[in-house]
Structures are given as C-alpha cells and as structure tokens.
C-alpha cells in the first residue's frame, strides 16, 4: 500500500455502479467499485470474461455514464462535464487502445494517427510531423506509415493504435486487452512499449489484461469479479 | 485530411457501390430534369395557345360551300350589327372573287393541267355565274386557258392570305395598304409577280382599271403565292358586290367571352349566317396540352422522389454499415456534428456527381421526352381536328379565307414541334436538386449517427 501515498492521484473512483436494463431484468456490470491510481503509474485490471472490465474502462473514458458513483480524473469530476467538455476530455485527456485496434480502415496509418489532432484543432503540418514522429517512436517504419490497416500485421496495427492514443499527449491511457489478439511474443513487445511510455512521459496507464504474467509486471493490479473489486494488490 | 476530404474519399470507398448509386441517382435526376424542362416547354406552349386561339369567331353566309355556290352573301349592314355587340375588339371582313383571262392582263402562276381544262369546259357549259362575278362569256379558247386568279378584298390584307400557316406570310417588298380604304392597289403573291415579271410599283389591268402593286408577299407555298389581295371596298366596287361580305372573322377581347359573344352574334344575324368559333379546337388543344403537362409534372415528382429515396436508403445503409467506425470516431474525440458533416459531404459528393451526369442525360432527353409526350397525347386530337377544317362552311377553302383555322392547325402542329429549352438554368436546377436531395438523405443519416454510442466500440465484433 505504499504506492497510493506517492504523488497525487490521477484517477479516483468512488462507489461506481453501472447497471444495464436487459430483457427480463437489470444486469449490474459494476457494483460499488472504489479505487485510486496515482499519476504516472501503470495499473492492470484482471478478471474473468464478463466481470465488468470493459464497462469500467468505458466509464473511465467518458464513453458511458455510471448509474451512480463518481470518477475524478486529474482533479475533474466526469459527471460535471457537459457535452462539449466531454468530447474534449475524450479527445485530449485520455487515449484509448482497444483489443481489436479499431483503426479506420480506409485511412493510412499516418492519417489514423492524425485524426485526434484534427479533432483537437491542430494545423495540418503539425499533425503530419507529430504523427510521423509518434509512428517512428512505436517502431513503424516509413513505408508502412503510408499503408492502410488491412496491409499491416496485428502487432503493427496495435502500434499504430498506441501512436494514435498518444497523439494529443494524454494524461491517461486506457487500454482494453491491448495484447488479447496478439501472439505471446508480440503481446510482450506491445506491453513493453506501453510500459516504457509510462516511464518516459509520466503517463498514467490503466490496462485490462488476461495475461497474469503481464499483470504481474505492472505497478498495481485490480481484480474484478462479478462487477466487484476483490483484491487490490500492489506488486511494486 | 479533414471531415470534407474524408467525406469525399468515402464516396469512392467502394467502387461498385459508387457506380451503382451514382448510376441510379443520375438516371432519376436526368429523368426529373427532362420532365421539368418538358413541363416548362408545355407551359409556354399553353400560354401562347391561350393567346392565339379561342378568341375568334367566324361568320360565313349560311350554307355556302366555297365556289360550289349556295347561300346568300352577308351584307355590310349585318357586320355593323355585330360590331355594336360588346367584347368585340375588331372584325376582319373579306369578299372573294376570281380574275379570269378576260378581266385581267396577268396570268396565274399555277398551270391548269388537263384536269383544270376539263373542269373549266364543264363549268363553261353553264352555272359558272357565281364564280365569274356574274358576267356571261363566250366559250373561251381552251388552248390558251390558264386558271383564274383568286382575288380577295380584305380589311386585314396580310391576314387574309389563304393556304398558309400562322406566321409564315412575309412581305417580300413594298407596303401593306389600309384594307378598309378604297384604292386601286394590290398585294400580290410572289408566284404571280414572278410569272408576270411585276415588282412593287408596277401596274396591271383588272376589271378595266389600272391597279398598282403596293407590295409582294410570300406565303410559303405555291397556292398561297397565287393570290391577289386588295382593299375590301375596292373589290366590292370593281366586282359589283357592293355591300357584300363573303366571310368575317370576329376578334373578341378574351377567350372567356367566346361562348356568350358567339350566342350574341347568332341572335343578331339569325339564320342568315353560319357562326362558328374555335372553342372546341382550343379546348381540345389546351386539354391535351394540360394532360401532357400533368403527366410531366407527376413524372417530375416521381423521379425526384425516387432520387431522394435512393440517397436516403443509401445513406441509411452506409451509416449502419459503418456504425463501428462512427463509434471509433466518437470514442477518440470527434463530435456528432463533425461525424455528420463527414457523412453529409459523402452524400453531397454522390448526388453532385449524379447531378453532373443527370444534367447531361436530362439535356439530351428533354426534347425527345417532350416530343414523345406530345405525340402520344395529341395524335388523336390532331387527326380529329384536322378533318373538320376542310369541311367547314364558307369560302375559306378556295381562297380569301382568314388564317384563323390555320392558326388552330398551327397550334396543334406546334405541339408536335415542341422543343424543350435547354439552357444554363438546367445547371442550377440540377445541382440545386442534388444538394436538396443530399440534405434529405443526410437528415436520416444524422439521426442514426447521433444514436451511435461510443461505448459500442468496446464490444468485440
Ligand atoms: N450495453 C450493455 N447492455 C447490457 N449488458 C451489458 C452491456 N455492456 C455490458 N453488459 C454486461 O455487463 C457485464 C460486464 O461486461 P463487460 O464489462 O464487457 O465484461 P468484460 O469486459 O469484463 O468481459 C456482462 O454481463 C455484460 O453482458
Ligand atoms: Mg471486455
């Protein structure tokens, strides 16, 4: 429990509950979840399929609204954000990495990385320069930067997705099973990439994973079971 | 890269689909444009028909059948009675005669042929009085025989040229005289003038008088160019038909008063005259025109509606297909408006492309479509309208008639010759409708886009 005292909390979650109306009744995907993640830490969330991990990440990313409870990111309460501020939050404060990459299929790797910067109002030449630099940083070489996602491997697509998540220099990166579709070795490389980023840029990362060997190497791990937080163990 | 360029690029994302959609859209836009142009052309025709027909009434002596004789000629007094009625703006009056070789020194431009000679021999045997102004003659020398020349005394000189369609009578040289003032002047058909080497200012002899050629006209065909027109009182005097009128055309202020004025004239003249108006012709002509106009309007609405439905369904299909992509854009920070803009640009790109092709199709199809519509709806009317003209009572058939009935023919013939007016305005209509259709298509898309929740991207495919 030493971590929580280090630095300021980037993320504070209190009594978070999310229920869905489904068919005959109510499915509670998340029940009264509370935790805190300090700035610059790499946190992992583990749990069986259906335990509420993606639901939690959606709420943290402002893609969905909680039934009750509160989320404070970088000192700001998400519940208080109006439409416009919420869009700005998704665009600049956080960066999302998905299990199935979710790149736009008819845009090149470079254009995909440029998208969030366009939404953020950066001028075109700035977007292109920074996108190139980011793709170099995640290890996608020049020729592949001009390819569309369909002509890149899974690992390469996930590198592009990470570059896109970093585009607007977010404070918080949310990754939902980023290595889930990759072979073990590639998964490890992607994880190392995220890890080194969190170190060099002091970016806070929350990553959902199945892989316990990966979870074991993060700063903090949360385990979800049936929508409830069961353990809160620090590894480092 | 921005929402605009992405929208344009997305329009060409799937080549087969783009070709299919643009193909369907351009056909319906082209069809609606050609219908629009047809509708306009027919509208213009209706206006001109309304101006030109339906406001004249013909008066002819009861029972007269051209030069076959019969009937008692009208008198100037009867015309005066008609003139005093309301709604009448003017009356064109004419009296007919024929100049034979014994009454003039000029020759007809039409060769009699053997048929003409035989006819003449039969007539010479007796009963030719009406045709030859009541003068009796010796049996003529048939070897030198030429056809008599129709001569008309008229208050509306150029308007009384017979056998010519509406606006095709032109004055080749000289001036038109005042047809209501007695003077020894004549307008001469080009055919006779050429045959007798006469020019404006030349003189010829007729009825024992020297007549000056005041002008030469061209009626466009041999028959109409073989006529002489003189002032009404002059012919009445020279042919000893003073106070006689062989036909009159009454012009009234508006087609609306045609029925009532026709009845008023019938009451005034009683059984001495045949009164006919062109109401039926006008009705039939306008009726068929209005039918075509309606057909073109419904087709226009149908084709434009089809285009709107095509783009609407296309956009719904495209948005549904790209739900996930919309979710991604929203999840990484695009606003609803930005995504809607991108899809609107895509739909405008498709419709503008289709409009460009549709404008070409519409321009090429407009005139054929107009003609097709006109021919199909008026072929019956034309057949039934043309026949009675020849059977109408009165001397018009043989010469000296007015052009009114040719006007009617002209109006109907005009339908067949309808031309759509393809000009730059088609660009405005084409692209304007494209933007409108795209806007309609985009509203449905926008509604669906707004509904896509960004959290959907978290679900596996
Ligand atoms: N939009 C939704 N509507 C209804 N039920 C949902 C919805 N999203 C998630 N759930 C339910 O919530 C539970 C947690 O789902 P999820 O967060 O996706 O699990 P995980 O990511 O841990 O596999 C599941 O039972 C799932 O069926
Ligand atoms: Mg999940």
XYZ file of C-alpha atoms and ligand atoms in Angstrom:
725
model
C 0.000 0.000 0.000
C 2.932 2.318 -0.394
C 2.057 3.414 -3.916
C -1.079 5.287 -3.017
C 0.853 7.726 -0.965
C 3.342 8.529 -3.760
C 2.349 11.641 -5.763
C -1.107 12.982 -6.464
C -3.984 10.686 -7.561
C -4.531 10.855 -11.328
C -7.671 8.788 -11.024
C -10.117 8.499 -8.149
C -13.132 6.180 -8.441
C -15.745 6.170 -5.679
C -18.731 3.823 -5.288
C -19.010 3.305 -9.024
C -22.046 1.269 -10.127
C -23.305 0.582 -13.630
C -26.469 -1.387 -14.345
C -27.950 -2.286 -17.697
C -31.587 -2.937 -18.409
C -31.544 -6.274 -20.173
C -34.509 -8.354 -21.261
C -36.218 -9.571 -18.089
C -34.317 -7.519 -15.526
C -31.318 -5.495 -14.524
C -27.720 -6.610 -15.078
C -25.316 -4.909 -12.733
C -21.991 -4.939 -14.528
C -20.191 -2.903 -11.901
C -21.037 -2.810 -8.188
C -19.816 -0.125 -5.805
C -16.257 -0.009 -7.073
C -13.798 2.395 -5.465
C -10.037 2.787 -6.077
C -7.328 5.310 -6.735
C -4.378 5.371 -9.153
C -1.504 7.816 -8.639
C -0.085 9.846 -11.504
C 2.459 8.101 -13.712
C 1.594 4.581 -12.552
C 0.846 1.569 -14.694
C -2.209 -0.223 -13.354
C -3.632 -3.502 -14.592
C -7.173 -4.803 -14.232
C -7.713 -8.528 -14.330
C -10.804 -10.678 -14.078
C -12.812 -13.324 -15.900
C -14.767 -12.570 -19.018
C -17.949 -10.699 -18.137
C -16.610 -9.437 -14.830
C -17.082 -5.775 -15.835
C -13.598 -4.750 -17.003
C -14.686 -3.150 -20.287
C -17.625 -1.498 -18.542
C -15.222 0.095 -16.105
C -12.932 1.323 -18.866
C -15.897 2.824 -20.809
C -16.880 4.790 -17.728
C -13.309 5.966 -17.145
C -13.042 7.055 -20.791
C -16.273 9.044 -20.758
C -17.816 6.734 -23.355
C -20.583 5.751 -20.955
C -22.200 7.220 -17.849
C -22.384 5.486 -14.438
C -25.674 4.601 -12.768
C -24.190 6.005 -9.582
C -20.818 6.903 -8.136
C -18.158 9.309 -9.200
C -14.986 9.441 -11.287
C -12.392 12.157 -10.848
C -9.631 12.384 -13.442
C -6.830 14.873 -12.965
C -8.936 16.748 -10.429
C -12.030 16.979 -12.644
C -15.297 15.146 -11.991
C -16.571 13.467 -15.178
C -20.196 13.773 -14.024
C -19.871 17.520 -14.242
C -18.605 17.609 -17.842
C -21.093 18.939 -20.371
C -21.247 17.548 -23.911
C -18.577 19.802 -25.312
C -16.210 19.295 -22.366
C -16.775 15.545 -22.514
C -15.758 15.473 -26.182
C -12.643 17.470 -25.300
C -11.942 15.038 -22.462
C -12.121 12.009 -24.788
C -10.016 13.842 -27.325
C -7.200 15.252 -25.195
C -7.148 13.990 -21.618
C -7.297 10.296 -22.431
C -6.025 7.984 -25.115
C -7.784 4.701 -25.899
C -6.220 1.442 -27.068
C -8.620 -1.374 -27.975
C -8.273 -5.134 -28.227
C -9.231 -5.127 -31.901
C -7.194 -1.964 -32.698
C -10.222 -0.061 -34.083
C -8.322 1.791 -36.781
C -10.287 3.491 -39.604
C -9.858 1.019 -42.474
C -9.663 3.410 -45.421
C -7.164 5.793 -43.839
C -3.404 5.161 -43.848
C -1.540 4.523 -40.599
C -0.335 8.116 -40.646
C -3.834 9.501 -41.270
C -5.229 7.399 -38.412
C -2.692 8.894 -36.033
C -3.508 12.399 -37.307
C -7.246 12.080 -36.577
C -7.312 13.022 -32.861
C -5.089 16.026 -33.618
C -7.580 17.178 -36.254
C -10.396 16.912 -33.697
C -8.215 18.880 -31.285
C -7.704 21.697 -33.794
C -4.027 21.261 -34.649
C -2.937 22.705 -38.003
C -2.292 20.092 -40.723
C 1.514 20.331 -40.978
C 1.821 19.961 -37.208
C -0.339 16.837 -37.325
C 1.741 15.216 -40.029
C 5.060 15.940 -38.319
C 3.975 14.701 -34.913
C 2.269 11.608 -36.369
C 5.459 10.607 -38.188
C 7.457 11.094 -35.029
C 4.997 9.005 -32.986
C 4.966 6.188 -35.528
C 8.781 6.194 -35.540
C 8.665 6.045 -31.752
C 6.371 2.999 -31.698
C 8.609 1.364 -34.288
C 6.545 1.516 -37.504
C 8.928 2.332 -40.338
C 8.343 4.952 -43.051
C 6.866 2.830 -45.862
C 4.397 1.128 -43.515
C 3.215 4.511 -42.258
C 1.579 5.031 -45.662
C -0.230 1.689 -45.576
C -3.836 1.164 -44.681
C -4.554 -1.072 -41.655
C -5.551 -4.012 -43.841
C -1.956 -4.299 -45.052
C -0.398 -4.271 -41.561
C 0.033 -7.171 -39.118
C -1.897 -7.230 -35.821
C 1.156 -6.096 -33.875
C 1.776 -3.281 -36.342
C -1.853 -2.172 -36.158
C -1.677 -2.077 -32.373
C 1.483 0.070 -32.610
C -0.484 2.496 -34.814
C -3.327 2.443 -32.265
C -0.880 3.282 -29.476
C 0.584 6.128 -31.542
C -2.968 7.394 -32.124
C -3.732 7.173 -28.382
C -0.635 9.284 -27.688
C -1.375 11.889 -30.361
C -2.778 14.608 -28.115
C -0.335 13.915 -25.226
C -2.996 12.459 -22.919
C -2.548 12.240 -19.156
C -4.276 8.873 -19.001
C -4.134 5.923 -21.384
C -6.900 3.338 -21.191
C -6.134 0.009 -22.866
C -8.728 -2.771 -23.104
C -6.885 -6.073 -23.593
C -4.297 -4.487 -25.920
C -2.439 -7.764 -26.349
C -5.500 -10.005 -26.464
C -5.357 -10.546 -30.231
C -1.597 -10.893 -30.451
C 0.747 -13.838 -30.077
C 2.667 -14.045 -26.824
C 5.882 -12.527 -28.103
C 4.220 -9.620 -29.913
C 1.985 -9.065 -26.896
C 5.025 -8.756 -24.726
C 6.562 -6.206 -27.105
C 3.374 -4.107 -27.082
C 3.263 -4.285 -23.311
C 6.911 -3.182 -23.080
C 6.100 -0.289 -25.391
C 3.284 0.878 -23.117
C 5.488 0.382 -20.104
C 8.378 2.444 -21.435
C 5.953 5.190 -22.451
C 4.526 5.458 -18.987
C 8.056 5.803 -17.714
C 9.355 8.360 -20.187
C 6.256 10.576 -20.462
C 4.968 10.072 -16.922
C 1.679 8.920 -18.434
C -0.750 7.046 -16.229
C -1.894 3.779 -17.805
C -4.842 1.554 -16.955
C -4.661 -1.704 -18.906
C -7.116 -4.580 -18.850
C -5.414 -7.916 -19.379
C -5.936 -11.647 -19.209
C -2.256 -12.346 -19.041
C -1.220 -12.705 -15.440
C 2.478 -12.594 -16.330
C 1.845 -9.146 -17.769
C -0.285 -8.091 -14.813
C 2.485 -9.200 -12.527
C 4.812 -6.596 -14.014
C 2.563 -3.550 -13.515
C 2.713 -1.098 -10.627
C -0.700 -2.082 -9.316
C -3.274 -4.756 -10.157
C -7.027 -4.717 -9.514
C -9.089 -7.866 -9.735
C -12.752 -7.702 -10.695
C -15.201 -10.496 -10.034
C -18.867 -10.179 -10.917
C -18.541 -6.425 -11.042
C -16.902 -6.122 -7.650
C -13.319 -5.317 -6.762
C -11.944 -8.325 -4.882
C -8.274 -7.606 -4.374
C -6.139 -4.565 -4.599
C -2.573 -5.695 -4.643
C 0.499 -3.738 -5.286
C 3.364 -5.515 -6.950
C 5.937 -2.829 -6.643
C -7.237 15.214 -44.057
C -10.408 16.604 -42.572
C -14.119 15.814 -42.452
C -14.517 17.222 -46.007
C -11.786 15.229 -47.652
C -12.763 12.099 -45.695
C -16.369 12.535 -46.865
C -15.295 12.883 -50.481
C -12.888 9.968 -50.212
C -15.528 7.785 -48.583
C -17.883 8.415 -51.501
C -15.457 6.403 -53.637
C -14.628 3.820 -50.998
C -16.489 1.032 -52.700
C -16.262 1.421 -56.475
C -19.074 -0.952 -57.375
C -21.434 0.662 -54.924
C -20.471 4.173 -56.043
C -21.136 3.267 -59.675
C -24.468 1.648 -58.807
C -25.687 4.526 -56.653
C -24.486 7.275 -58.984
C -25.987 5.358 -61.906
C -29.426 5.095 -60.314
C -29.321 8.633 -58.994
C -28.189 10.165 -62.260
C -30.954 8.393 -64.160
C -33.630 9.658 -61.814
C -32.121 13.153 -61.697
C -31.843 13.148 -65.503
C -35.425 11.984 -65.835
C -36.723 14.584 -63.412
C -34.770 17.327 -65.197
C -36.118 16.329 -68.599
C -39.613 16.254 -67.106
C -39.035 19.688 -65.615
C -37.944 21.048 -68.987
C -40.879 19.345 -70.706
C -43.199 20.853 -68.125
C -41.774 24.314 -68.804
C -41.934 23.935 -72.590
C -45.551 22.801 -72.422
C -46.395 25.631 -70.028
C -45.018 28.140 -72.509
C -46.979 26.487 -75.300
C -50.182 26.685 -73.284
C -49.643 30.392 -72.719
C -49.103 31.025 -76.406
C -52.050 28.846 -77.420
C -54.237 30.717 -74.985
C -53.117 33.947 -76.591
C -53.647 32.802 -80.149
C -56.730 30.680 -80.222
C -60.067 30.621 -78.546
C -60.815 34.286 -79.111
C -62.080 34.391 -82.681
C -65.499 33.727 -84.195
C -66.051 33.030 -87.900
C -69.078 34.301 -89.768
C -69.940 32.880 -93.164
C -73.116 33.101 -95.265
C -75.432 30.257 -94.329
C -74.925 27.142 -96.440
C -72.195 28.492 -98.676
C -69.626 25.964 -99.772
C -66.719 27.690 -101.359
C -67.079 28.203 -105.079
C -69.597 25.460 -105.292
C -72.024 28.268 -104.610
C -75.051 28.299 -102.390
C -76.101 30.736 -99.691
C -76.794 34.417 -99.690
C -73.801 36.662 -99.099
C -73.669 38.653 -95.916
C -74.149 42.375 -96.025
C -72.070 45.149 -94.535
C -75.155 46.060 -92.505
C -75.111 42.673 -90.809
C -71.462 43.216 -89.910
C -72.339 46.623 -88.490
C -74.887 44.944 -86.223
C -72.202 42.556 -84.988
C -69.785 45.399 -84.455
C -72.148 47.035 -81.963
C -72.044 43.993 -79.650
C -69.824 44.004 -76.557
C -66.460 42.207 -76.160
C -65.657 42.648 -79.838
C -62.272 44.194 -80.493
C -62.180 44.027 -84.289
C -63.732 42.355 -87.305
C -61.763 41.254 -90.324
C -64.021 41.244 -93.380
C -63.380 39.865 -96.790
C -65.034 39.404 -100.135
C -63.830 36.950 -102.752
C -63.634 36.965 -106.488
C -61.598 35.375 -109.255
C -59.845 37.091 -112.118
C -60.168 35.264 -115.409
C -58.112 35.966 -118.522
C -60.962 38.142 -119.819
C -60.872 40.513 -116.844
C -57.120 40.879 -116.382
C -53.910 41.001 -118.350
C -51.924 38.890 -115.869
C -51.668 35.125 -115.637
C -51.975 32.626 -112.817
C -48.703 31.111 -111.685
C -50.348 27.682 -111.482
C -50.511 25.643 -114.655
C -54.049 24.428 -115.225
C -53.105 20.987 -116.462
C -55.522 18.764 -118.346
C -57.676 18.285 -115.279
C -58.170 22.028 -114.912
C -59.168 22.383 -118.566
C -61.781 19.662 -118.324
C -63.211 21.298 -115.230
C -63.395 24.602 -116.995
C -65.153 23.143 -120.006
C -67.834 21.687 -117.746
C -68.272 24.935 -115.904
C -68.407 26.897 -119.174
C -71.475 24.832 -120.120
C -73.446 26.763 -117.570
C -73.702 27.589 -113.889
C -70.397 29.413 -113.643
C -72.030 32.675 -112.719
C -71.113 32.893 -109.115
C -67.529 32.079 -109.764
C -67.091 34.610 -112.517
C -68.765 37.548 -110.958
C -71.995 37.172 -112.825
C -70.569 38.123 -116.240
C -71.589 35.927 -119.131
C -68.939 34.944 -121.639
C -68.352 33.173 -124.902
C -66.818 29.720 -124.782
C -63.138 30.523 -124.287
C -60.200 29.368 -126.347
C -59.100 26.336 -124.352
C -55.621 26.132 -125.796
C -54.605 29.396 -124.130
C -56.543 28.703 -120.999
C -54.974 29.440 -117.613
C -56.583 29.087 -114.188
C -58.385 32.109 -112.800
C -56.554 34.036 -110.111
C -58.193 34.191 -106.660
C -58.581 37.780 -105.517
C -59.677 38.844 -102.061
C -60.831 42.201 -100.836
C -59.963 42.376 -97.183
C -59.768 44.756 -94.253
C -56.841 42.729 -92.938
C -54.692 42.267 -96.060
C -51.813 40.027 -94.919
C -54.097 38.185 -92.532
C -56.293 37.031 -95.377
C -53.642 35.154 -97.339
C -55.092 31.705 -97.710
C -53.387 28.340 -97.533
C -50.561 29.417 -95.323
C -49.809 28.523 -91.725
C -49.896 31.124 -88.990
C -46.819 33.285 -89.071
C -45.355 32.216 -92.371
C -46.700 35.076 -94.526
C -43.976 37.651 -95.027
C -43.932 40.838 -97.003
C -41.085 40.496 -99.511
C -41.222 44.105 -100.680
C -43.398 47.210 -100.622
C -46.048 48.160 -98.082
C -49.364 46.879 -96.809
C -52.282 49.152 -97.710
C -55.194 50.050 -95.460
C -57.738 47.367 -96.320
C -60.717 49.464 -95.340
C -59.958 52.354 -97.753
C -60.949 52.160 -101.395
C -57.821 52.417 -103.571
C -56.635 50.738 -106.778
C -53.781 48.921 -105.099
C -52.952 45.249 -104.568
C -50.713 42.944 -102.605
C -49.531 40.244 -104.940
C -48.340 36.736 -104.246
C -44.737 36.139 -105.180
C -45.762 33.434 -107.652
C -47.935 35.721 -109.767
C -45.445 38.580 -109.541
C -42.645 36.346 -110.831
C -44.791 34.794 -113.550
C -45.815 38.232 -114.852
C -42.492 39.987 -114.122
C -44.137 42.505 -111.830
C -42.459 44.419 -108.988
C -43.637 46.761 -106.268
C -44.796 49.899 -108.100
C -45.661 48.005 -111.322
C -49.185 48.189 -112.652
C -51.530 45.667 -114.204
C -55.032 45.774 -115.621
C -58.042 44.219 -113.959
C -61.762 44.963 -114.122
C -60.849 47.566 -116.779
C -58.847 49.534 -114.229
C -55.140 50.053 -113.718
C -54.054 48.574 -110.400
C -50.725 49.396 -108.720
C -48.761 46.644 -106.934
C -48.166 48.074 -103.456
C -46.277 45.039 -102.160
C -45.352 41.433 -102.786
C -45.805 38.708 -100.192
C -44.535 35.200 -99.744
C -46.958 32.745 -98.161
C -44.512 29.878 -98.280
C -46.259 27.703 -100.876
C -47.465 27.773 -104.475
C -51.120 28.002 -103.556
C -50.804 30.956 -101.208
C -48.426 32.746 -103.593
C -51.021 32.600 -106.356
C -53.335 35.216 -104.818
C -54.043 38.901 -105.039
C -55.249 40.883 -102.040
C -56.929 44.271 -102.429
C -58.866 46.614 -100.132
C -62.366 45.401 -99.276
C -64.293 48.394 -100.688
C -62.256 48.276 -103.913
C -63.217 44.667 -104.688
C -66.806 45.317 -103.609
C -66.911 48.159 -106.174
C -64.974 46.554 -109.030
C -66.666 43.138 -108.824
C -70.099 44.681 -108.384
C -70.543 43.136 -104.953
C -71.103 46.367 -103.060
C -72.271 45.802 -99.504
C -71.355 42.109 -99.790
C -69.153 40.179 -97.377
C -68.208 36.563 -98.021
C -66.644 35.952 -94.657
C -65.760 37.710 -91.463
C -63.594 36.885 -88.508
C -64.602 38.495 -85.237
C -61.861 39.039 -82.674
C -63.018 39.274 -79.092
C -61.270 40.579 -76.008
C -60.876 37.265 -74.199
C -61.427 33.558 -74.737
C -63.563 33.680 -71.601
C -66.292 35.571 -73.506
C -66.220 33.280 -76.513
C -69.457 31.409 -75.762
C -71.565 34.398 -74.808
C -70.339 36.508 -77.735
C -70.934 33.647 -80.189
C -74.539 33.406 -78.983
C -74.981 37.171 -79.194
C -73.819 37.108 -82.831
C -76.127 34.177 -83.623
C -79.058 36.123 -82.163
C -78.115 39.230 -84.120
C -77.762 37.507 -87.501
C -80.337 34.740 -87.179
C -80.333 32.047 -89.843
C -78.607 34.140 -92.500
C -75.152 33.150 -91.335
C -73.153 30.200 -90.073
C -71.408 31.191 -86.866
C -68.549 29.022 -85.722
C -65.940 29.559 -83.089
C -62.719 27.792 -82.313
C -63.742 26.866 -78.777
C -63.658 23.156 -79.462
C -60.293 23.374 -81.123
C -58.973 25.481 -78.281
C -60.428 23.153 -75.697
C -59.047 20.060 -77.368
C -55.660 21.630 -77.892
C -55.430 23.055 -74.395
C -56.876 19.896 -72.896
C -54.238 17.691 -74.439
C -51.527 20.173 -73.547
C -52.708 20.253 -69.956
C -52.735 16.469 -69.905
C -49.129 16.329 -71.026
C -48.245 18.994 -68.526
C -49.772 16.924 -65.750
C -48.019 13.776 -66.924
C -44.710 15.624 -66.946
C -45.374 17.097 -63.500
C -46.210 13.714 -61.968
C -43.183 12.145 -63.641
C -41.057 15.006 -62.344
C -42.286 14.483 -58.796
C -41.940 10.715 -59.135
C -38.398 10.860 -60.481
C -37.257 13.452 -57.951
C -38.886 11.449 -55.163
C -37.119 8.329 -56.378
C -33.793 10.143 -56.277
C -34.490 11.297 -52.726
C -35.441 7.775 -51.643
C -32.337 6.304 -53.297
C -29.976 8.632 -51.454
C -31.940 8.287 -48.214
C -31.718 4.497 -48.249
C -28.119 4.640 -49.412
C -27.143 6.874 -46.515
C -29.046 4.717 -44.025
C -27.246 1.671 -45.412
C -23.842 3.370 -45.301
C -24.303 4.651 -41.755
C -25.475 1.245 -40.495
C -22.568 -0.441 -42.183
C -20.117 1.971 -40.550
C -21.594 2.035 -37.064
C -18.380 0.826 -35.575
C -16.329 3.421 -37.439
C -18.690 6.137 -36.189
C -18.247 4.789 -32.658
C -14.461 4.883 -33.041
C -14.518 8.472 -34.282
C -16.658 9.472 -31.311
C -14.516 7.491 -28.842
C -11.339 9.229 -29.953
C -12.861 12.679 -29.704
C -15.000 13.542 -32.750
C -18.217 15.435 -32.062
C -21.555 14.328 -33.506
C -21.558 17.381 -35.748
C -18.151 16.529 -37.155
C -19.207 12.975 -37.999
C -22.484 14.212 -39.505
C -20.562 16.720 -41.598
C -18.354 13.953 -42.944
C -21.348 11.837 -43.975
C -23.185 14.845 -45.424
C -20.153 15.617 -47.586
C -20.181 11.998 -48.701
C -23.837 12.150 -49.685
C -23.376 15.519 -51.430
C -20.414 14.102 -53.352
C -22.555 11.222 -54.587
C -25.502 13.413 -55.552
C -23.420 16.144 -57.187
C -21.641 13.522 -59.256
C -25.007 12.029 -60.160
C -26.364 15.511 -60.942
C -23.481 16.190 -63.349
C -24.313 13.015 -65.265
C -28.047 13.607 -64.773
C -27.762 17.078 -66.315
C -26.193 15.565 -69.428
C -28.902 12.894 -69.561
C -31.619 15.494 -68.914
C -30.309 17.879 -71.585
C -30.166 15.137 -74.169
C -33.511 13.605 -73.198
C -35.551 16.774 -72.660
C -36.600 17.391 -76.267
C -37.216 13.728 -77.187
C -39.179 13.256 -73.938
C -41.248 16.383 -74.638
C -41.953 15.227 -78.181
C -42.787 11.724 -77.052
C -45.268 13.079 -74.511
C -46.753 15.498 -77.037
C -47.082 12.938 -79.833
C -48.699 10.312 -77.644
C -51.252 12.640 -76.145
C -52.171 14.632 -79.223
C -52.165 12.206 -82.145
C -55.889 11.542 -81.736
C -56.720 15.184 -81.264
C -54.750 16.199 -84.318
C -56.475 13.666 -86.533
C -59.926 14.717 -85.423
C -59.150 18.415 -85.541
C -57.632 18.499 -88.991
C -60.511 16.872 -90.825
C -63.331 19.283 -89.954
C -61.319 22.293 -91.081
C -61.646 21.290 -94.707
C -65.366 20.682 -94.319
C -66.154 23.942 -92.682
C -68.756 26.045 -94.440
C -67.683 29.164 -96.191
C -65.379 30.091 -98.995
C -62.200 29.836 -96.969
C -61.126 26.635 -98.617
C -60.757 28.135 -102.034
C -59.197 31.417 -101.128
C -59.958 34.607 -99.355
C -60.372 32.929 -96.000
C -58.601 34.096 -92.909
C -55.779 32.429 -91.244
C -57.622 31.620 -88.059
C -58.203 27.997 -88.822
C -54.613 27.697 -89.887
C -53.714 29.169 -86.544
C -55.519 26.325 -84.894
C -53.665 23.860 -87.023
C -50.506 25.693 -86.266
C -51.080 25.386 -82.548
C -51.538 21.660 -82.829
C -48.667 21.294 -85.212
C -46.699 23.351 -82.699
C -47.225 20.679 -80.062
C -45.501 18.163 -82.271
C -42.688 20.603 -82.762
C -42.382 21.341 -79.044
C -38.778 21.842 -78.117
C -37.555 21.898 -74.574
C -35.477 24.952 -73.898
C -32.183 23.571 -72.560
C -30.102 26.423 -71.175
C -27.825 27.194 -68.251
C -30.726 27.128 -65.815
C -30.599 23.324 -66.009
C -27.286 23.523 -64.119
C -28.989 25.455 -61.347
C -31.929 23.054 -61.163
C -29.669 20.008 -61.390
C -27.175 20.959 -58.718
C -29.826 22.644 -56.590
C -31.892 19.471 -56.517
C -28.746 17.422 -55.839
C -27.966 19.465 -52.733
C -31.590 19.268 -51.643
C -31.728 15.501 -52.148
C -28.400 15.100 -50.338
C -29.711 17.183 -47.462
C -32.793 14.963 -47.217
C -30.588 11.860 -47.318
C -28.276 13.274 -44.675
C -31.002 14.052 -42.150
C -31.783 10.359 -41.784
C -28.058 9.631 -41.579
C -27.572 12.344 -38.978
C -30.299 10.880 -36.784
C -28.661 7.465 -36.901
C -25.201 8.922 -36.277
C -26.412 10.732 -33.166
C -27.723 7.428 -31.828
C -24.438 5.530 -32.113
C -22.973 5.210 -28.611
C -19.203 5.455 -28.451
C -19.100 2.668 -25.851
C -20.157 0.255 -28.616
C -16.551 0.143 -29.780
C -15.685 -1.743 -26.603
C -17.673 -4.752 -27.812
C -15.947 -7.383 -29.824
C -17.114 -7.586 -33.455
N -24.617 -2.319 -23.110
C -24.871 -3.371 -22.324
N -26.128 -3.803 -22.167
C -26.415 -4.859 -21.366
N -25.482 -5.532 -20.702
C -24.194 -5.163 -20.820
C -23.827 -4.063 -21.646
N -22.478 -3.913 -21.567
C -22.035 -4.882 -20.744
N -23.070 -5.631 -20.302
C -22.990 -6.766 -19.350
O -22.181 -6.374 -18.275
C -21.334 -7.421 -17.891
C -19.896 -6.973 -17.973
O -19.482 -6.844 -19.292
P -18.046 -6.352 -19.731
O -17.730 -5.122 -18.972
O -17.996 -6.249 -21.200
O -17.161 -7.556 -19.272
P -15.613 -7.866 -19.530
O -15.075 -6.753 -20.348
O -15.025 -7.986 -18.195
O -15.585 -9.168 -20.258
C -21.644 -8.573 -18.793
O -22.539 -9.454 -18.141
C -22.289 -7.943 -19.990
O -23.207 -8.808 -20.558
Mg -14.116 -6.735 -22.217
